[in-house]
Tab-separated table of N, CA and C in Angstrom:
chain	number	residue	atom	x	y	z
A	1	MET	N	160.412	79.033	157.136
A	1	MET	CA	160.085	80.418	156.951
A	1	MET	C	159.284	80.903	158.149
A	2	SER	N	159.127	82.214	158.231
A	2	SER	CA	158.380	82.780	159.333
A	2	SER	C	156.911	82.358	159.251
A	3	ARG	N	156.321	82.076	160.390
A	3	ARG	CA	154.908	81.695	160.422
A	3	ARG	C	154.027	82.819	159.885
A	4	ASP	N	154.447	84.065	160.083
A	4	ASP	CA	153.611	85.192	159.644
A	4	ASP	C	153.951	85.669	158.227
A	5	ASN	N	154.665	84.868	157.458
A	5	ASN	CA	154.953	85.198	156.061
A	5	ASN	C	153.701	84.912	155.244
A	6	LEU	N	152.995	85.969	154.849
A	6	LEU	CA	151.736	85.819	154.131
A	6	LEU	C	151.925	85.653	152.625
A	7	ASP	N	153.164	85.779	152.139
A	7	ASP	CA	153.423	85.617	150.710
A	7	ASP	C	153.393	84.152	150.280
A	8	VAL	N	153.461	83.246	151.248
A	8	VAL	CA	153.471	81.817	150.947
A	8	VAL	C	152.297	81.163	151.654
A	9	GLY	N	151.530	80.391	150.889
A	9	GLY	CA	150.386	79.690	151.474
A	9	GLY	C	150.822	78.389	152.138
A	10	GLU	N	150.082	77.334	151.851
A	10	GLU	CA	150.365	76.030	152.443
A	10	GLU	C	151.456	75.264	151.699
A	11	GLU	N	151.800	75.745	150.506
A	11	GLU	CA	152.842	75.089	149.714
A	11	GLU	C	153.824	76.128	149.210
A	12	LEU	N	155.056	75.720	149.127
A	12	LEU	CA	156.122	76.551	148.586
A	12	LEU	C	156.364	76.109	147.150
A	13	THR	N	156.543	77.073	146.241
A	13	THR	CA	156.768	76.719	144.836
A	13	THR	C	158.231	76.964	144.448
A	14	VAL	N	158.630	76.372	143.348
A	14	VAL	CA	159.976	76.579	142.827
A	14	VAL	C	160.164	78.049	142.465
A	15	GLU	N	159.149	78.677	141.898
A	15	GLU	CA	159.247	80.098	141.550
A	15	GLU	C	159.485	80.950	142.786
A	16	GLN	N	158.837	80.625	143.896
A	16	GLN	CA	159.078	81.364	145.132
A	16	GLN	C	160.515	81.174	145.614
A	17	LEU	N	161.033	79.953	145.490
A	17	LEU	CA	162.421	79.700	145.877
A	17	LEU	C	163.390	80.563	145.070
A	18	LYS	N	163.042	80.822	143.809
A	18	LYS	CA	163.908	81.611	142.945
A	18	LYS	C	163.911	83.093	143.311
A	19	THR	N	162.824	83.583	143.896
A	19	THR	CA	162.697	85.030	144.114
A	19	THR	C	162.793	85.464	145.577
A	20	MET	N	162.503	84.593	146.511
A	20	MET	CA	162.516	84.980	147.921
A	20	MET	C	163.940	85.192	148.425
A	21	PRO	N	164.117	86.063	149.425
A	21	PRO	CA	165.432	86.182	150.056
A	21	PRO	C	165.714	84.944	150.897
A	22	TRP	N	166.984	84.554	150.940
A	22	TRP	CA	167.386	83.302	151.579
A	22	TRP	C	168.305	83.519	152.768
A	23	VAL	N	168.220	82.588	153.707
A	23	VAL	CA	169.242	82.375	154.723
A	23	VAL	C	169.923	81.082	154.310
A	24	VAL	N	171.227	81.124	154.152
A	24	VAL	CA	171.961	79.929	153.735
A	24	VAL	C	173.101	79.664	154.703
A	25	THR	N	173.562	78.444	154.696
A	25	THR	CA	174.710	78.056	155.512
A	25	THR	C	175.883	77.761	154.594
A	26	TYR	N	177.058	78.131	155.034
A	26	TYR	CA	178.294	77.788	154.328
A	26	TYR	C	178.216	78.124	152.845
A	27	HIS	N	177.921	79.379	152.531
A	27	HIS	CA	177.745	79.799	151.139
A	27	HIS	C	179.019	80.468	150.631
A	28	GLY	N	179.534	79.997	149.540
A	28	GLY	CA	180.709	80.604	148.947
A	28	GLY	C	181.258	79.734	147.839
A	29	PRO	N	182.320	80.190	147.203
A	29	PRO	CA	182.870	79.432	146.078
A	29	PRO	C	183.348	78.041	146.471
A	30	THR	N	183.851	77.901	147.691
A	30	THR	CA	184.357	76.594	148.097
A	30	THR	C	183.551	75.976	149.232
A	31	ALA	N	182.557	76.673	149.709
A	31	ALA	CA	181.748	76.165	150.820
A	31	ALA	C	180.276	76.211	150.425
A	32	SER	N	179.641	75.076	150.462
A	32	SER	CA	178.237	74.989	150.075
A	32	SER	C	177.663	73.702	150.644
A	33	THR	N	176.349	73.654	150.738
A	33	THR	CA	175.694	72.435	151.191
A	33	THR	C	175.307	71.591	149.979
A	34	PRO	N	175.109	70.294	150.164
A	34	PRO	CA	174.661	69.465	149.041
A	34	PRO	C	173.341	69.963	148.450
A	35	ALA	N	172.429	70.434	149.293
A	35	ALA	CA	171.147	70.936	148.792
A	35	ALA	C	171.349	72.161	147.906
A	36	ALA	N	172.241	73.070	148.302
A	36	ALA	CA	172.511	74.261	147.488
A	36	ALA	C	173.101	73.865	146.137
A	37	ARG	N	173.992	72.880	146.135
A	37	ARG	CA	174.570	72.425	144.870
A	37	ARG	C	173.495	71.805	143.974
A	38	GLN	N	172.590	71.033	144.560
A	38	GLN	CA	171.511	70.430	143.776
A	38	GLN	C	170.614	71.510	143.184
A	39	MET	N	170.309	72.544	143.965
A	39	MET	CA	169.456	73.615	143.447
A	39	MET	C	170.147	74.332	142.291
A	40	ARG	N	171.429	74.584	142.414
A	40	ARG	CA	172.164	75.254	141.323
A	40	ARG	C	172.133	74.400	140.049
A	41	MET	N	172.253	73.084	140.208
A	41	MET	CA	172.201	72.204	139.033
A	41	MET	C	170.837	72.279	138.361
A	42	LEU	N	169.798	72.631	139.126
A	42	LEU	CA	168.453	72.763	138.574
A	42	LEU	C	168.156	74.188	138.115
A	43	GLY	N	169.167	75.045	138.153
A	43	GLY	CA	168.994	76.410	137.678
A	43	GLY	C	168.454	77.380	138.710
A	44	ILE	N	168.461	77.003	139.972
A	44	ILE	CA	167.974	77.894	141.030
A	44	ILE	C	169.175	78.477	141.758
A	45	GLU	N	169.346	79.772	141.631
A	45	GLU	CA	170.407	80.477	142.342
A	45	GLU	C	169.731	81.303	143.431
A	46	PRO	N	169.920	80.920	144.704
A	46	PRO	CA	169.208	81.621	145.775
A	46	PRO	C	169.623	83.091	145.878
A	47	ASN	N	168.654	83.927	146.200
A	47	ASN	CA	168.871	85.340	146.470
A	47	ASN	C	169.342	85.431	147.925
A	48	VAL	N	170.629	85.282	148.142
A	48	VAL	CA	171.187	85.169	149.489
A	48	VAL	C	171.158	86.520	150.191
A	49	GLN	N	170.506	86.544	151.348
A	49	GLN	CA	170.448	87.749	152.160
A	49	GLN	C	171.274	87.609	153.436
A	50	VAL	N	171.310	86.380	153.985
A	50	VAL	CA	172.052	86.129	155.219
A	50	VAL	C	172.806	84.808	155.072
A	51	VAL	N	174.066	84.805	155.526
A	51	VAL	CA	174.875	83.586	155.542
A	51	VAL	C	175.236	83.295	156.993
A	52	THR	N	175.058	82.049	157.400
A	52	THR	CA	175.401	81.634	158.751
A	52	THR	C	176.236	80.368	158.691
A	53	GLU	N	177.008	80.131	159.727
A	53	GLU	CA	177.847	78.932	159.756
A	53	GLU	C	177.208	77.789	160.533
A	54	SER	N	175.980	77.987	161.013
A	54	SER	CA	175.343	76.947	161.810
A	54	SER	C	173.886	76.782	161.406
A	55	PHE	N	173.491	75.537	161.172
A	55	PHE	CA	172.084	75.268	160.877
A	55	PHE	C	171.192	75.634	162.063
A	56	LEU	N	171.745	75.597	163.266
A	56	LEU	CA	170.947	75.886	164.459
A	56	LEU	C	170.482	77.334	164.529
A	57	THR	N	171.181	78.248	163.848
A	57	THR	CA	170.784	79.658	163.876
A	57	THR	C	169.753	80.003	162.811
A	58	VAL	N	169.526	79.127	161.871
A	58	VAL	CA	168.634	79.410	160.749
A	58	VAL	C	167.231	79.819	161.197
A	59	PRO	N	166.568	79.093	162.094
A	59	PRO	CA	165.203	79.506	162.460
A	59	PRO	C	165.112	80.943	162.968
A	60	SER	N	166.050	81.363	163.797
A	60	SER	CA	165.981	82.724	164.316
A	60	SER	C	166.276	83.762	163.240
A	61	LEU	N	166.941	83.364	162.162
A	61	LEU	CA	167.254	84.298	161.081
A	61	LEU	C	166.131	84.411	160.046
A	62	VAL	N	165.177	83.481	160.051
A	62	VAL	CA	164.010	83.615	159.168
A	62	VAL	C	162.802	84.157	159.927
A	63	ARG	N	162.788	84.010	161.215
A	63	ARG	CA	161.676	84.456	162.062
A	63	ARG	C	161.395	85.944	161.848
A	64	GLY	N	160.118	86.266	161.621
A	64	GLY	CA	159.698	87.653	161.477
A	64	GLY	C	160.158	88.326	160.199
A	65	THR	N	160.614	87.543	159.218
A	65	THR	CA	161.099	88.099	157.946
A	65	THR	C	160.399	87.410	156.786
A	66	GLY	N	160.716	87.843	155.591
A	66	GLY	CA	160.226	87.192	154.383
A	66	GLY	C	161.213	86.181	153.836
A	67	ARG	N	162.225	85.840	154.641
A	67	ARG	CA	163.276	84.926	154.191
A	67	ARG	C	162.820	83.466	154.225
A	68	VAL	N	163.524	82.671	153.443
A	68	VAL	CA	163.298	81.232	153.392
A	68	VAL	C	164.644	80.542	153.558
A	69	ALA	N	164.617	79.304	154.009
A	69	ALA	CA	165.845	78.522	154.160
A	69	ALA	C	165.510	77.041	154.058
A	70	LEU	N	166.506	76.266	153.694
A	70	LEU	CA	166.371	74.812	153.748
A	70	LEU	C	167.014	74.333	155.035
A	71	LEU	N	166.331	73.433	155.690
A	71	LEU	CA	166.815	72.906	156.956
A	71	LEU	C	166.523	71.415	156.985
A	72	GLN	N	167.412	70.648	157.587
A	72	GLN	CA	167.193	69.212	157.685
A	72	GLN	C	165.891	68.938	158.434
A	73	ARG	N	165.187	67.910	157.984
A	73	ARG	CA	163.879	67.567	158.537
A	73	ARG	C	163.930	67.396	160.052
A	74	ARG	N	164.947	66.713	160.566
A	74	ARG	CA	165.030	66.485	162.015
A	74	ARG	C	165.231	67.783	162.780
A	75	LEU	N	166.029	68.678	162.236
A	75	LEU	CA	166.210	69.970	162.903
A	75	LEU	C	164.929	70.790	162.853
A	76	ALA	N	164.276	70.803	161.699
A	76	ALA	CA	163.029	71.569	161.563
A	76	ALA	C	161.962	71.049	162.522
A	77	ALA	N	161.903	69.742	162.707
A	77	ALA	CA	160.903	69.162	163.614
A	77	ALA	C	161.154	69.568	165.066
A	78	GLY	N	162.388	69.905	165.389
A	78	GLY	CA	162.724	70.269	166.766
A	78	GLY	C	162.632	71.753	167.066
A	79	VAL	N	162.244	72.568	166.085
A	79	VAL	CA	162.141	74.010	166.320
A	79	VAL	C	160.892	74.277	167.161
A	80	PRO	N	161.043	74.933	168.301
A	80	PRO	CA	159.875	75.196	169.168
A	80	PRO	C	158.835	76.075	168.471
A	81	ALA	N	157.579	75.764	168.671
A	81	ALA	CA	156.489	76.524	168.054
A	81	ALA	C	156.538	77.995	168.450
A	82	GLU	N	157.009	78.275	169.667
A	82	GLU	CA	157.066	79.651	170.155
A	82	GLU	C	158.003	80.521	169.318
A	83	LEU	N	158.866	79.909	168.546
A	83	LEU	CA	159.810	80.674	167.744
A	83	LEU	C	159.138	81.354	166.557
A	84	GLY	N	157.946	80.888	166.183
A	84	GLY	CA	157.215	81.539	165.104
A	84	GLY	C	157.698	81.179	163.713
A	85	VAL	N	158.193	79.959	163.570
A	85	VAL	CA	158.701	79.485	162.289
A	85	VAL	C	157.856	78.308	161.850
A	86	ARG	N	157.612	78.210	160.555
A	86	ARG	CA	156.890	77.044	160.035
A	86	ARG	C	157.725	76.342	158.980
A	87	ALA	N	157.555	75.049	158.913
A	87	ALA	CA	158.284	74.239	157.937
A	87	ALA	C	157.310	73.723	156.893
A	88	LEU	N	157.674	73.901	155.651
A	88	LEU	CA	156.900	73.374	154.529
A	88	LEU	C	157.779	72.415	153.740
A	89	PRO	N	157.165	71.460	153.070
A	89	PRO	CA	157.980	70.556	152.244
A	89	PRO	C	158.655	71.329	151.119
A	90	CYS	N	159.861	70.932	150.798
A	90	CYS	CA	160.591	71.547	149.699
A	90	CYS	C	159.944	71.099	148.387
A	91	PRO	N	159.714	72.025	147.445
A	91	PRO	CA	159.078	71.632	146.178
A	91	PRO	C	160.027	70.892	145.233
A	92	LEU	N	161.268	70.735	145.649
A	92	LEU	CA	162.254	70.002	144.849
A	92	LEU	C	162.645	68.727	145.566
A	93	GLU	N	163.054	67.742	144.807
A	93	GLU	CA	163.589	66.528	145.407
A	93	GLU	C	165.040	66.800	145.780
A	94	ILE	N	165.303	66.876	147.067
A	94	ILE	CA	166.656	67.119	147.559
A	94	ILE	C	167.170	65.812	148.148
A	95	GLY	N	168.325	65.404	147.711
A	95	GLY	CA	168.908	64.152	148.188
A	95	GLY	C	169.273	64.222	149.658
A	96	PRO	N	169.541	63.086	150.254
A	96	PRO	CA	169.871	63.052	151.681
A	96	PRO	C	171.237	63.678	151.962
A	97	LEU	N	171.373	64.197	153.154
A	97	LEU	CA	172.645	64.730	153.616
A	97	LEU	C	173.460	63.561	154.148
A	98	ARG	N	174.646	63.381	153.608
A	98	ARG	CA	175.498	62.274	154.021
A	98	ARG	C	176.740	62.820	154.699
A	99	GLU	N	177.095	62.202	155.792
A	99	GLU	CA	178.312	62.565	156.514
A	99	GLU	C	179.304	61.426	156.342
A	100	ALA	N	180.575	61.760	156.335
A	100	ALA	CA	181.619	60.750	156.172
A	100	ALA	C	182.797	61.091	157.077
A	101	MET	N	183.565	60.080	157.414
A	101	MET	CA	184.782	60.279	158.197
A	101	MET	C	185.982	59.887	157.332
A	102	TRP	N	186.995	60.725	157.360
A	102	TRP	CA	188.258	60.419	156.709
A	102	TRP	C	189.378	60.644	157.700
A	103	TRP	N	190.407	59.837	157.588
A	103	TRP	CA	191.570	60.024	158.434
A	103	TRP	C	192.787	59.440	157.717
A	104	HIS	N	193.928	59.869	158.164
A	104	HIS	CA	195.176	59.365	157.596
A	104	HIS	C	195.348	57.910	158.027
A	105	PRO	N	195.818	57.048	157.140
A	105	PRO	CA	195.993	55.632	157.479
A	105	PRO	C	196.878	55.389	158.698
A	106	MET	N	197.751	56.327	159.011
A	106	MET	CA	198.614	56.112	160.181
A	106	MET	C	197.806	56.041	161.473
A	107	TYR	N	196.542	56.507	161.432
A	107	TYR	CA	195.700	56.469	162.630
A	107	TYR	C	194.766	55.257	162.678
A	108	ASP	N	194.858	54.364	161.695
A	108	ASP	CA	193.981	53.191	161.667
A	108	ASP	C	194.016	52.393	162.970
A	109	ASP	N	195.199	52.197	163.515
A	109	ASP	CA	195.332	51.378	164.714
A	109	ASP	C	195.537	52.188	165.989
A	110	ASP	N	195.435	53.494	165.894
A	110	ASP	CA	195.590	54.346	167.071
A	110	ASP	C	194.382	54.141	167.987
A	111	PRO	N	194.581	53.759	169.264
A	111	PRO	CA	193.460	53.446	170.148
A	111	PRO	C	192.507	54.627	170.362
A	112	GLU	N	193.045	55.818	170.547
A	112	GLU	CA	192.173	56.977	170.767
A	112	GLU	C	191.366	57.306	169.516
A	113	HIS	N	191.994	57.198	168.379
A	113	HIS	CA	191.299	57.490	167.128
A	113	HIS	C	190.229	56.439	166.852
A	114	ARG	N	190.566	55.170	167.101
A	114	ARG	CA	189.577	54.092	166.946
A	114	ARG	C	188.390	54.330	167.867
A	115	TYR	N	188.667	54.752	169.110
A	115	TYR	CA	187.601	55.032	170.072
A	115	TYR	C	186.692	56.146	169.547
A	116	LEU	N	187.271	57.230	169.064
A	116	LEU	CA	186.473	58.342	168.550
A	116	LEU	C	185.617	57.899	167.361
A	117	ARG	N	186.189	57.142	166.445
A	117	ARG	CA	185.418	56.651	165.299
A	117	ARG	C	184.260	55.772	165.761
A	118	ASP	N	184.499	54.959	166.772
A	118	ASP	CA	183.448	54.092	167.301
A	118	ASP	C	182.329	54.917	167.945
A	119	VAL	N	182.680	55.954	168.680
A	119	VAL	CA	181.672	56.829	169.294
A	119	VAL	C	180.803	57.467	168.211
A	120	VAL	N	181.418	57.969	167.158
A	120	VAL	CA	180.669	58.589	166.065
A	120	VAL	C	179.747	57.569	165.401
A	121	LEU	N	180.250	56.374	165.139
A	121	LEU	CA	179.429	55.339	164.511
A	121	LEU	C	178.239	54.950	165.385
A	122	ARG	N	178.458	54.806	166.696
A	122	ARG	CA	177.352	54.457	167.596
A	122	ARG	C	176.330	55.586	167.673
A	123	ALA	N	176.792	56.821	167.700
A	123	ALA	CA	175.866	57.962	167.768
A	123	ALA	C	175.018	58.055	166.504
A	124	THR	N	175.623	57.834	165.351
A	124	THR	CA	174.839	57.893	164.111
A	124	THR	C	173.886	56.711	164.002
A	125	ALA	N	174.266	55.565	164.531
A	125	ALA	CA	173.352	54.407	164.509
A	125	ALA	C	172.095	54.721	165.318
A	126	VAL	N	172.261	55.381	166.461
A	126	VAL	CA	171.103	55.762	167.283
A	126	VAL	C	170.233	56.767	166.531
A	127	LEU	N	170.854	57.746	165.901
A	127	LEU	CA	170.105	58.767	165.179
A	127	LEU	C	169.368	58.211	163.970
A	128	ASN	N	169.918	57.169	163.371
A	128	ASN	CA	169.314	56.604	162.168
A	128	ASN	C	168.237	55.554	162.440
A	129	GLN	N	167.980	55.274	163.695
A	129	GLN	CA	166.894	54.336	164.024
A	129	GLN	C	165.562	55.017	163.774
A	130	ASP	N	164.619	54.277	163.226
A	130	ASP	CA	163.276	54.818	163.016
A	130	ASP	C	162.608	55.028	164.362
A	131	PRO	N	161.909	56.184	164.507
A	131	PRO	CA	161.252	56.444	165.805
A	131	PRO	C	160.132	55.479	166.107
């Protein structure tokens, strides 16, 4: 949320999540994030004000507004202080974001496809190392 949002103190509450305007990613009947689905299962339907297709645009869309958004911890940690955004812990237990790869079996032995899968696996291994 915006650093200058005075409606929220040092902690965000579930009630605030229910009433604040939201910036969400991939919002729609067939497009949603795992966190949004978890919130809906808990009875929280966000008051969607802005929809974006990229998590990277979220900070600039909450800056200087009363909007709130959920953002992955690693992305939130990388938001420059000059942007005027602050990150607070989510008052709900949100499960981890999991990524998966699927492909048609005909590509199992394809050298280029195997190479791409290996690059993705190595990149995620680096990202998943504890700092």
